[in-house]
């Protein structure tokens, strides 16, 4: 909104800073951070009153988690509120990329909210049917992919470490893009099992993609690095900034011992948002590197279920894999901080692909 005002009123001097991506990205971080910190205490208090017993804790999970009973969930609503207000304030709202991302954020957030609501009201950890969730997720992600292709008309897949021609997927690109968005949303959702475990890796991934979307949006930098130039995508740096600010504010309350859980409301929305940013910038494969921690978490569940159904044996003591490390004796803060370090290293590896082409 402020960008539109600056353009319409032809701001000059210091007010002209509103037109610069770097200024608006920084402002988006600060805005989302302040909003999150201000609304956090009252929001958590409201959730505690409304939910009573809080998020149900699995009886078959790590026994140390039983002490977390009564902790309210749906803290993702706080994240999404800070994010959306910051985005609407600082982004150029004339771009379809912006609305594709907001559509996924709110759509996945709504699915996560319904899942959390079902768990809280029924005092069960099961939530919505997996098939119903996936159906609506793919519908939302597919429409977002269509919006993005309408903007840049490119259905090519770009491979890192390779400087040859891109692979044109044609109409199959829509299915691929939707899969990336849905898969990453659910990968972040599976990772959100320990206090602060998913929040910081989301912030780290957003920092990495803040750099990527800025470079992709600049023709000179994109041509120099040999990466696809996507006109108008640079404005997504503001969205990445909003995720970072809102995530840091939430982490203030989610740090062990957590005063509130993100819930599916936040984890599904944040994962889907990062996924759609990767699709908009044609860095879907790089997303798998930067978000490698989330990929490993999701794969650990798939591997566990696959082998258990066929052999009756477990590959891991418990899945997702962060619970495996708890079961072998790692304390929860140890798992969380070590996974943060892994996430940071993977983000650096993903950024290295920008030059190694």
mmCIF file of N, CA, C and O in Angstrom, residues 202-290:
data_model
loop_
_atom_site.group_PDB
_atom_site.id
_atom_site.type_symbol
_atom_site.label_atom_id
_atom_site.label_comp_id
_atom_site.label_asym_id
_atom_site.label_seq_id
_atom_site.Cartn_x
_atom_site.Cartn_y
_atom_site.Cartn_z
ATOM 1 N N UNK A 202 12.749 -22.297 9.034
ATOM 2 C CA UNK A 202 11.899 -21.512 8.129
ATOM 3 C C UNK A 202 12.493 -20.120 7.940
ATOM 4 O O UNK A 202 12.544 -19.583 6.821
ATOM 5 N N UNK A 203 12.960 -19.524 9.031
ATOM 6 C CA UNK A 203 13.583 -18.198 8.958
ATOM 7 C C UNK A 203 14.851 -18.262 8.107
ATOM 8 O O UNK A 203 15.094 -17.385 7.262
ATOM 9 N N UNK A 204 15.662 -19.299 8.307
ATOM 10 C CA UNK A 204 16.909 -19.460 7.546
ATOM 11 C C UNK A 204 16.604 -19.637 6.055
ATOM 12 O O UNK A 204 17.248 -19.018 5.200
ATOM 13 N N UNK A 205 15.621 -20.480 5.739
ATOM 14 C CA UNK A 205 15.233 -20.675 4.337
ATOM 15 C C UNK A 205 14.720 -19.378 3.722
ATOM 16 O O UNK A 205 15.000 -19.073 2.553
ATOM 17 N N UNK A 206 13.985 -18.595 4.500
ATOM 18 C CA UNK A 206 13.468 -17.321 4.008
ATOM 19 C C UNK A 206 14.590 -16.324 3.754
ATOM 20 O O UNK A 206 14.539 -15.546 2.791
ATOM 21 N N UNK A 207 15.611 -16.337 4.609
ATOM 22 C CA UNK A 207 16.782 -15.482 4.384
ATOM 23 C C UNK A 207 17.477 -15.851 3.077
ATOM 24 O O UNK A 207 17.863 -14.971 2.297
ATOM 25 N N UNK A 208 17.622 -17.149 2.846
ATOM 26 C CA UNK A 208 18.264 -17.609 1.608
ATOM 27 C C UNK A 208 17.442 -17.198 0.390
ATOM 28 O O UNK A 208 17.981 -16.708 -0.615
ATOM 29 N N UNK A 209 16.125 -17.377 0.473
ATOM 30 C CA UNK A 209 15.286 -17.025 -0.670
ATOM 31 C C UNK A 209 15.120 -15.525 -0.822
ATOM 32 O O UNK A 209 14.808 -15.052 -1.920
ATOM 33 N N UNK A 210 15.339 -14.775 0.233
ATOM 34 C CA UNK A 210 15.345 -13.325 0.091
ATOM 35 C C UNK A 210 16.457 -12.907 -0.865
ATOM 36 O O UNK A 210 16.257 -12.031 -1.724
ATOM 37 N N UNK A 211 17.617 -13.530 -0.724
ATOM 38 C CA UNK A 211 18.729 -13.242 -1.630
ATOM 39 C C UNK A 211 18.417 -13.721 -3.041
ATOM 40 O O UNK A 211 18.677 -13.021 -4.030
ATOM 41 N N UNK A 212 17.834 -14.913 -3.146
ATOM 42 C CA UNK A 212 17.545 -15.496 -4.463
ATOM 43 C C UNK A 212 16.529 -14.661 -5.231
ATOM 44 O O UNK A 212 16.731 -14.352 -6.412
ATOM 45 N N UNK A 213 15.430 -14.286 -4.584
ATOM 46 C CA UNK A 213 14.393 -13.546 -5.312
ATOM 47 C C UNK A 213 14.891 -12.162 -5.727
ATOM 48 O O UNK A 213 14.500 -11.638 -6.780
ATOM 49 N N UNK A 214 15.764 -11.573 -4.917
ATOM 50 C CA UNK A 214 16.321 -10.274 -5.298
ATOM 51 C C UNK A 214 17.189 -10.415 -6.544
ATOM 52 O O UNK A 214 17.087 -9.612 -7.486
ATOM 53 N N UNK A 215 18.026 -11.444 -6.583
ATOM 54 C CA UNK A 215 18.912 -11.660 -7.730
ATOM 55 C C UNK A 215 18.129 -12.061 -8.969
ATOM 56 O O UNK A 215 18.419 -11.598 -10.082
ATOM 57 N N UNK A 216 17.125 -12.917 -8.792
ATOM 58 C CA UNK A 216 16.296 -13.351 -9.924
ATOM 59 C C UNK A 216 15.529 -12.176 -10.518
ATOM 60 O O UNK A 216 15.299 -12.110 -11.732
ATOM 61 N N UNK A 217 15.133 -11.237 -9.671
ATOM 62 C CA UNK A 217 14.371 -10.095 -10.145
ATOM 63 C C UNK A 217 15.196 -9.034 -10.842
ATOM 64 O O UNK A 217 14.645 -8.116 -11.455
ATOM 65 N N UNK A 218 16.531 -9.138 -10.753
ATOM 66 C CA UNK A 218 17.430 -8.181 -11.401
ATOM 67 C C UNK A 218 18.039 -8.831 -12.640
ATOM 68 O O UNK A 218 18.759 -9.821 -12.546
ATOM 69 N N UNK A 219 17.753 -8.283 -13.821
ATOM 70 C CA UNK A 219 18.245 -8.864 -15.080
ATOM 71 C C UNK A 219 19.760 -8.905 -15.118
ATOM 72 O O UNK A 219 20.341 -9.892 -15.593
ATOM 73 N N UNK A 220 20.426 -7.871 -14.618
ATOM 74 C CA UNK A 220 21.886 -7.835 -14.672
ATOM 75 C C UNK A 220 22.513 -8.930 -13.816
ATOM 76 O O UNK A 220 23.413 -9.658 -14.271
ATOM 77 N N UNK A 221 22.035 -9.100 -12.594
ATOM 78 C CA UNK A 221 22.574 -10.132 -11.713
ATOM 79 C C UNK A 221 22.231 -11.531 -12.226
ATOM 80 O O UNK A 221 23.040 -12.453 -12.170
ATOM 81 N N UNK A 222 20.994 -11.686 -12.708
ATOM 82 C CA UNK A 222 20.558 -12.996 -13.197
ATOM 83 C C UNK A 222 21.387 -13.434 -14.403
ATOM 84 O O UNK A 222 21.811 -14.596 -14.492
ATOM 85 N N UNK A 223 21.639 -12.508 -15.333
ATOM 86 C CA UNK A 223 22.445 -12.846 -16.508
ATOM 87 C C UNK A 223 23.885 -13.171 -16.129
ATOM 88 O O UNK A 223 24.503 -14.089 -16.696
ATOM 89 N N UNK A 224 24.415 -12.443 -15.166
ATOM 90 C CA UNK A 224 25.789 -12.686 -14.725
ATOM 91 C C UNK A 224 25.935 -14.063 -14.073
ATOM 92 O O UNK A 224 26.901 -14.794 -14.315
ATOM 93 N N UNK A 225 24.932 -14.436 -13.259
ATOM 94 C CA UNK A 225 24.995 -15.704 -12.533
ATOM 95 C C UNK A 225 24.493 -16.883 -13.361
ATOM 96 O O UNK A 225 24.674 -18.039 -12.967
ATOM 97 N N UNK A 226 23.847 -16.614 -14.483
ATOM 98 C CA UNK A 226 23.312 -17.692 -15.301
ATOM 99 C C UNK A 226 22.065 -18.327 -14.718
ATOM 100 O O UNK A 226 21.803 -19.512 -14.928
ATOM 101 N N UNK A 227 21.282 -17.545 -13.986
ATOM 102 C CA UNK A 227 20.036 -18.032 -13.412
ATOM 103 C C UNK A 227 18.875 -17.364 -14.132
ATOM 104 O O UNK A 227 19.040 -16.319 -14.764
ATOM 105 N N UNK A 228 17.678 -17.958 -14.079
ATOM 106 C CA UNK A 228 16.542 -17.358 -14.804
ATOM 107 C C UNK A 228 16.161 -15.996 -14.239
ATOM 108 O O UNK A 228 16.122 -15.805 -13.017
ATOM 109 N N UNK A 229 15.926 -15.042 -15.133
ATOM 110 C CA UNK A 229 15.435 -13.735 -14.714
ATOM 111 C C UNK A 229 13.919 -13.739 -14.778
ATOM 112 O O UNK A 229 13.328 -14.067 -15.811
ATOM 113 N N UNK A 230 13.289 -13.405 -13.660
ATOM 114 C CA UNK A 230 11.832 -13.361 -13.588
ATOM 115 C C UNK A 230 11.437 -11.931 -13.227
ATOM 116 O O UNK A 230 11.583 -11.501 -12.088
ATOM 117 N N UNK A 231 10.968 -11.203 -14.233
ATOM 118 C CA UNK A 231 10.637 -9.796 -14.021
ATOM 119 C C UNK A 231 9.511 -9.651 -12.997
ATOM 120 O O UNK A 231 8.471 -10.292 -13.111
ATOM 121 N N UNK A 232 9.733 -8.821 -12.012
ATOM 122 C CA UNK A 232 8.728 -8.574 -10.984
ATOM 123 C C UNK A 232 8.829 -9.478 -9.774
ATOM 124 O O UNK A 232 8.209 -9.213 -8.735
ATOM 125 N N UNK A 233 9.638 -10.546 -9.874
ATOM 126 C CA UNK A 233 9.753 -11.483 -8.753
ATOM 127 C C UNK A 233 10.541 -10.887 -7.597
ATOM 128 O O UNK A 233 10.409 -11.335 -6.455
ATOM 129 N N UNK A 234 11.352 -9.876 -7.872
ATOM 130 C CA UNK A 234 12.166 -9.275 -6.822
ATOM 131 C C UNK A 234 11.351 -8.740 -5.671
ATOM 132 O O UNK A 234 11.838 -8.648 -4.536
ATOM 133 N N UNK A 235 10.089 -8.374 -5.947
ATOM 134 C CA UNK A 235 9.247 -7.828 -4.893
ATOM 135 C C UNK A 235 8.927 -8.854 -3.813
ATOM 136 O O UNK A 235 8.491 -8.498 -2.716
ATOM 137 N N UNK A 236 9.172 -10.137 -4.119
ATOM 138 C CA UNK A 236 8.927 -11.174 -3.120
ATOM 139 C C UNK A 236 9.939 -11.130 -1.983
ATOM 140 O O UNK A 236 9.789 -11.850 -0.995
ATOM 141 N N UNK A 237 10.989 -10.288 -2.118
ATOM 142 C CA UNK A 237 11.902 -10.098 -0.989
ATOM 143 C C UNK A 237 11.146 -9.548 0.213
ATOM 144 O O UNK A 237 11.491 -9.856 1.359
ATOM 145 N N UNK A 238 10.117 -8.754 -0.047
ATOM 146 C CA UNK A 238 9.322 -8.198 1.052
ATOM 147 C C UNK A 238 8.563 -9.306 1.768
ATOM 148 O O UNK A 238 8.470 -9.322 3.006
ATOM 149 N N UNK A 239 8.035 -10.270 1.000
ATOM 150 C CA UNK A 239 7.336 -11.398 1.606
ATOM 151 C C UNK A 239 8.300 -12.228 2.457
ATOM 152 O O UNK A 239 7.963 -12.637 3.578
ATOM 153 N N UNK A 240 9.501 -12.476 1.931
ATOM 154 C CA UNK A 240 10.505 -13.204 2.708
ATOM 155 C C UNK A 240 10.832 -12.456 3.993
ATOM 156 O O UNK A 240 10.978 -13.063 5.062
ATOM 157 N N UNK A 241 10.932 -11.132 3.889
ATOM 158 C CA UNK A 241 11.194 -10.322 5.073
ATOM 159 C C UNK A 241 10.077 -10.424 6.092
ATOM 160 O O UNK A 241 10.324 -10.499 7.305
ATOM 161 N N UNK A 242 8.840 -10.443 5.612
ATOM 162 C CA UNK A 242 7.696 -10.558 6.522
ATOM 163 C C UNK A 242 7.705 -11.902 7.247
ATOM 164 O O UNK A 242 7.376 -11.980 8.443
ATOM 165 N N UNK A 243 8.083 -12.969 6.535
ATOM 166 C CA UNK A 243 8.190 -14.293 7.165
ATOM 167 C C UNK A 243 9.257 -14.272 8.255
ATOM 168 O O UNK A 243 9.068 -14.797 9.355
ATOM 169 N N UNK A 244 10.400 -13.645 7.943
ATOM 170 C CA UNK A 244 11.507 -13.576 8.906
ATOM 171 C C UNK A 244 11.086 -12.826 10.167
ATOM 172 O O UNK A 244 11.283 -13.292 11.286
ATOM 173 N N UNK A 245 10.485 -11.645 9.986
ATOM 174 C CA UNK A 245 10.062 -10.846 11.137
ATOM 175 C C UNK A 245 9.014 -11.551 11.973
ATOM 176 O O UNK A 245 9.114 -11.607 13.210
ATOM 177 N N UNK A 246 7.995 -12.113 11.312
ATOM 178 C CA UNK A 246 6.935 -12.818 12.032
ATOM 179 C C UNK A 246 7.473 -14.074 12.708
ATOM 180 O O UNK A 246 7.066 -14.418 13.824
ATOM 181 N N UNK A 247 8.413 -14.750 12.030
ATOM 182 C CA UNK A 247 9.011 -15.948 12.604
ATOM 183 C C UNK A 247 9.837 -15.647 13.841
ATOM 184 O O UNK A 247 9.786 -16.373 14.839
ATOM 185 N N UNK A 248 10.606 -14.565 13.802
ATOM 186 C CA UNK A 248 11.406 -14.178 14.967
ATOM 187 C C UNK A 248 10.512 -13.811 16.148
ATOM 188 O O UNK A 248 10.807 -14.167 17.298
ATOM 189 N N UNK A 249 9.420 -13.100 15.877
ATOM 190 C CA UNK A 249 8.486 -12.740 16.948
ATOM 191 C C UNK A 249 7.868 -13.991 17.557
ATOM 192 O O UNK A 249 7.749 -14.112 18.787
ATOM 193 N N UNK A 250 7.495 -14.942 16.712
ATOM 194 C CA UNK A 250 6.900 -16.174 17.225
ATOM 195 C C UNK A 250 7.918 -16.979 18.020
ATOM 196 O O UNK A 250 7.589 -17.581 19.054
ATOM 197 N N UNK A 251 9.161 -17.009 17.557
ATOM 198 C CA UNK A 251 10.204 -17.759 18.242
ATOM 199 C C UNK A 251 10.417 -17.227 19.657
ATOM 200 O O UNK A 251 10.805 -17.973 20.559
ATOM 201 N N UNK A 252 10.170 -15.954 19.872
ATOM 202 C CA UNK A 252 10.292 -15.351 21.197
ATOM 203 C C UNK A 252 9.378 -16.076 22.201
ATOM 204 O O UNK A 252 9.741 -16.285 23.358
ATOM 205 N N UNK A 253 8.203 -16.482 21.715
ATOM 206 C CA UNK A 253 7.240 -17.157 22.583
ATOM 207 C C UNK A 253 7.308 -18.681 22.451
ATOM 208 O O UNK A 253 6.809 -19.394 23.319
ATOM 209 N N UNK A 254 7.917 -19.165 21.371
ATOM 210 C CA UNK A 254 7.968 -20.595 21.100
ATOM 211 C C UNK A 254 9.265 -21.240 21.581
ATOM 212 O O UNK A 254 9.418 -22.453 21.539
ATOM 213 N N UNK A 255 10.211 -20.409 22.065
ATOM 214 C CA UNK A 255 11.478 -20.943 22.572
ATOM 215 C C UNK A 255 11.207 -21.837 23.777
ATOM 216 O O UNK A 255 10.301 -21.552 24.565
ATOM 217 N N UNK A 256 11.978 -22.915 23.934
ATOM 218 C CA UNK A 256 11.731 -23.850 25.042
ATOM 219 C C UNK A 256 11.814 -23.177 26.409
ATOM 220 O O UNK A 256 12.745 -22.400 26.637
ATOM 221 N N UNK A 257 10.869 -23.468 27.300
ATOM 222 C CA UNK A 257 9.636 -24.234 27.058
ATOM 223 C C UNK A 257 8.591 -23.352 26.376
ATOM 224 O O UNK A 257 8.350 -22.221 26.807
ATOM 225 N N UNK A 258 7.984 -23.856 25.326
ATOM 226 C CA UNK A 258 7.100 -23.061 24.484
ATOM 227 C C UNK A 258 5.857 -22.601 25.241
ATOM 228 O O UNK A 258 5.227 -23.376 25.973
ATOM 229 N N UNK A 259 5.503 -21.328 25.058
ATOM 230 C CA UNK A 259 4.258 -20.796 25.613
ATOM 231 C C UNK A 259 3.099 -21.044 24.663
ATOM 232 O O UNK A 259 1.934 -20.952 25.048
ATOM 233 N N UNK A 260 3.424 -21.356 23.394
ATOM 234 C CA UNK A 260 2.406 -21.612 22.380
ATOM 235 C C UNK A 260 3.025 -22.464 21.276
ATOM 236 O O UNK A 260 4.229 -22.384 21.029
ATOM 237 N N UNK A 261 2.214 -23.299 20.664
ATOM 238 C CA UNK A 261 2.652 -24.103 19.521
ATOM 239 C C UNK A 261 2.187 -23.439 18.224
ATOM 240 O O UNK A 261 1.116 -22.828 18.182
ATOM 241 N N UNK A 262 2.984 -23.607 17.186
ATOM 242 C CA UNK A 262 2.626 -23.062 15.883
ATOM 243 C C UNK A 262 1.384 -23.752 15.330
ATOM 244 O O UNK A 262 0.504 -23.112 14.769
ATOM 245 N N UNK A 263 1.318 -25.054 15.485
ATOM 246 C CA UNK A 263 0.211 -25.822 14.949
ATOM 247 C C UNK A 263 0.276 -25.936 13.431
ATOM 248 O O UNK A 263 1.121 -25.323 12.772
ATOM 249 N N UNK A 264 -0.628 -26.715 12.875
ATOM 250 C CA UNK A 264 -0.697 -26.850 11.422
ATOM 251 C C UNK A 264 -1.037 -25.522 10.756
ATOM 252 O O UNK A 264 -0.678 -25.280 9.609
ATOM 253 N N UNK A 265 -1.735 -24.657 11.482
ATOM 254 C CA UNK A 265 -2.102 -23.345 10.954
ATOM 255 C C UNK A 265 -0.881 -22.595 10.455
ATOM 256 O O UNK A 265 -0.900 -21.995 9.377
ATOM 257 N N UNK A 266 0.197 -22.629 11.227
ATOM 258 C CA UNK A 266 1.413 -21.912 10.846
ATOM 259 C C UNK A 266 2.346 -22.718 9.988
ATOM 260 O O UNK A 266 2.834 -22.244 8.964
ATOM 261 N N UNK A 267 2.608 -23.975 10.378
ATOM 262 C CA UNK A 267 3.618 -24.770 9.670
ATOM 263 C C UNK A 267 3.212 -25.061 8.227
ATOM 264 O O UNK A 267 4.026 -24.960 7.304
ATOM 265 N N UNK A 268 1.945 -25.414 8.018
ATOM 266 C CA UNK A 268 1.478 -25.707 6.661
ATOM 267 C C UNK A 268 1.514 -24.452 5.797
ATOM 268 O O UNK A 268 1.936 -24.490 4.630
ATOM 269 N N UNK A 269 1.104 -23.313 6.370
ATOM 270 C CA UNK A 269 1.085 -22.046 5.622
ATOM 271 C C UNK A 269 2.496 -21.583 5.287
ATOM 272 O O UNK A 269 2.768 -21.161 4.150
ATOM 273 N N UNK A 270 3.409 -21.648 6.247
ATOM 274 C CA UNK A 270 4.777 -21.188 6.008
ATOM 275 C C UNK A 270 5.485 -22.071 4.983
ATOM 276 O O UNK A 270 6.177 -21.570 4.088
ATOM 277 N N UNK A 271 5.319 -23.384 5.106
ATOM 278 C CA UNK A 271 5.928 -24.290 4.135
ATOM 279 C C UNK A 271 5.397 -24.074 2.735
ATOM 280 O O UNK A 271 6.151 -24.034 1.757
ATOM 281 N N UNK A 272 4.076 -23.911 2.626
ATOM 282 C CA UNK A 272 3.476 -23.657 1.317
ATOM 283 C C UNK A 272 3.936 -22.345 0.724
ATOM 284 O O UNK A 272 4.173 -22.248 -0.491
ATOM 285 N N UNK A 273 4.098 -21.332 1.565
ATOM 286 C CA UNK A 273 4.547 -20.016 1.085
ATOM 287 C C UNK A 273 5.957 -20.077 0.535
ATOM 288 O O UNK A 273 6.248 -19.537 -0.545
ATOM 289 N N UNK A 274 6.862 -20.732 1.249
ATOM 290 C CA UNK A 274 8.233 -20.871 0.747
ATOM 291 C C UNK A 274 8.242 -21.697 -0.540
ATOM 292 O O UNK A 274 8.990 -21.411 -1.478
ATOM 293 N N UNK A 275 7.364 -22.706 -0.599
ATOM 294 C CA UNK A 275 7.269 -23.519 -1.816
ATOM 295 C C UNK A 275 6.832 -22.698 -3.015
ATOM 296 O O UNK A 275 7.392 -22.826 -4.108
ATOM 297 N N UNK A 276 5.835 -21.830 -2.830
ATOM 298 C CA UNK A 276 5.347 -21.033 -3.959
ATOM 299 C C UNK A 276 6.364 -19.958 -4.352
ATOM 300 O O UNK A 276 6.469 -19.584 -5.535
ATOM 301 N N UNK A 277 7.147 -19.466 -3.400
ATOM 302 C CA UNK A 277 8.227 -18.532 -3.736
ATOM 303 C C UNK A 277 9.263 -19.231 -4.617
ATOM 304 O O UNK A 277 9.756 -18.660 -5.594
ATOM 305 N N UNK A 278 9.580 -20.478 -4.279
ATOM 306 C CA UNK A 278 10.538 -21.246 -5.085
ATOM 307 C C UNK A 278 10.006 -21.473 -6.502
ATOM 308 O O UNK A 278 10.759 -21.403 -7.480
ATOM 309 N N UNK A 279 8.714 -21.725 -6.616
ATOM 310 C CA UNK A 279 8.109 -21.921 -7.937
ATOM 311 C C UNK A 279 8.139 -20.619 -8.730
ATOM 312 O O UNK A 279 8.464 -20.613 -9.923
ATOM 313 N N UNK A 280 7.806 -19.521 -8.086
ATOM 314 C CA UNK A 280 7.777 -18.228 -8.777
ATOM 315 C C UNK A 280 9.150 -17.834 -9.298
ATOM 316 O O UNK A 280 9.258 -17.165 -10.332
ATOM 317 N N UNK A 281 10.212 -18.252 -8.612
ATOM 318 C CA UNK A 281 11.578 -17.882 -9.002
ATOM 319 C C UNK A 281 12.280 -18.978 -9.794
ATOM 320 O O UNK A 281 13.453 -18.848 -10.120
ATOM 321 N N UNK A 282 11.578 -20.073 -10.080
ATOM 322 C CA UNK A 282 12.157 -21.217 -10.809
ATOM 323 C C UNK A 282 13.378 -21.789 -10.091
ATOM 324 O O UNK A 282 14.361 -22.174 -10.719
ATOM 325 N N UNK A 283 13.275 -21.894 -8.774
ATOM 326 C CA UNK A 283 14.334 -22.513 -7.979
ATOM 327 C C UNK A 283 13.757 -23.668 -7.154
ATOM 328 O O UNK A 283 14.045 -23.822 -5.971
ATOM 329 N N UNK A 284 12.957 -24.484 -7.823
ATOM 330 C CA UNK A 284 12.296 -25.597 -7.140
ATOM 331 C C UNK A 284 13.307 -26.629 -6.625
ATOM 332 O O UNK A 284 13.167 -27.142 -5.506
ATOM 333 N N UNK A 285 14.303 -26.951 -7.451
ATOM 334 C CA UNK A 285 15.296 -27.948 -7.028
ATOM 335 C C UNK A 285 16.197 -27.381 -5.936
ATOM 336 O O UNK A 285 16.546 -28.076 -4.977
ATOM 337 N N UNK A 286 16.545 -26.108 -6.058
ATOM 338 C CA UNK A 286 17.357 -25.462 -5.019
ATOM 339 C C UNK A 286 16.600 -25.448 -3.693
ATOM 340 O O UNK A 286 17.215 -25.547 -2.624
ATOM 341 N N UNK A 287 15.286 -25.367 -3.747
ATOM 342 C CA UNK A 287 14.483 -25.438 -2.528
ATOM 343 C C UNK A 287 14.751 -26.744 -1.783
ATOM 344 O O UNK A 287 14.808 -26.758 -0.545
ATOM 345 N N UNK A 288 14.922 -27.830 -2.530
ATOM 346 C CA UNK A 288 15.198 -29.117 -1.910
ATOM 347 C C UNK A 288 16.523 -29.144 -1.181
ATOM 348 O O UNK A 288 16.723 -29.941 -0.255
ATOM 349 N N UNK A 289 17.451 -28.276 -1.606
ATOM 350 C CA UNK A 289 18.753 -28.182 -0.929
ATOM 351 C C UNK A 289 18.642 -27.257 0.282
ATOM 352 O O UNK A 289 19.011 -27.631 1.397
ATOM 353 N N UNK A 290 18.130 -26.052 0.058
ATOM 354 C CA UNK A 290 17.991 -25.085 1.152
ATOM 355 C C UNK A 290 17.082 -25.637 2.246
ATOM 356 O O UNK A 290 17.366 -25.498 3.441
#
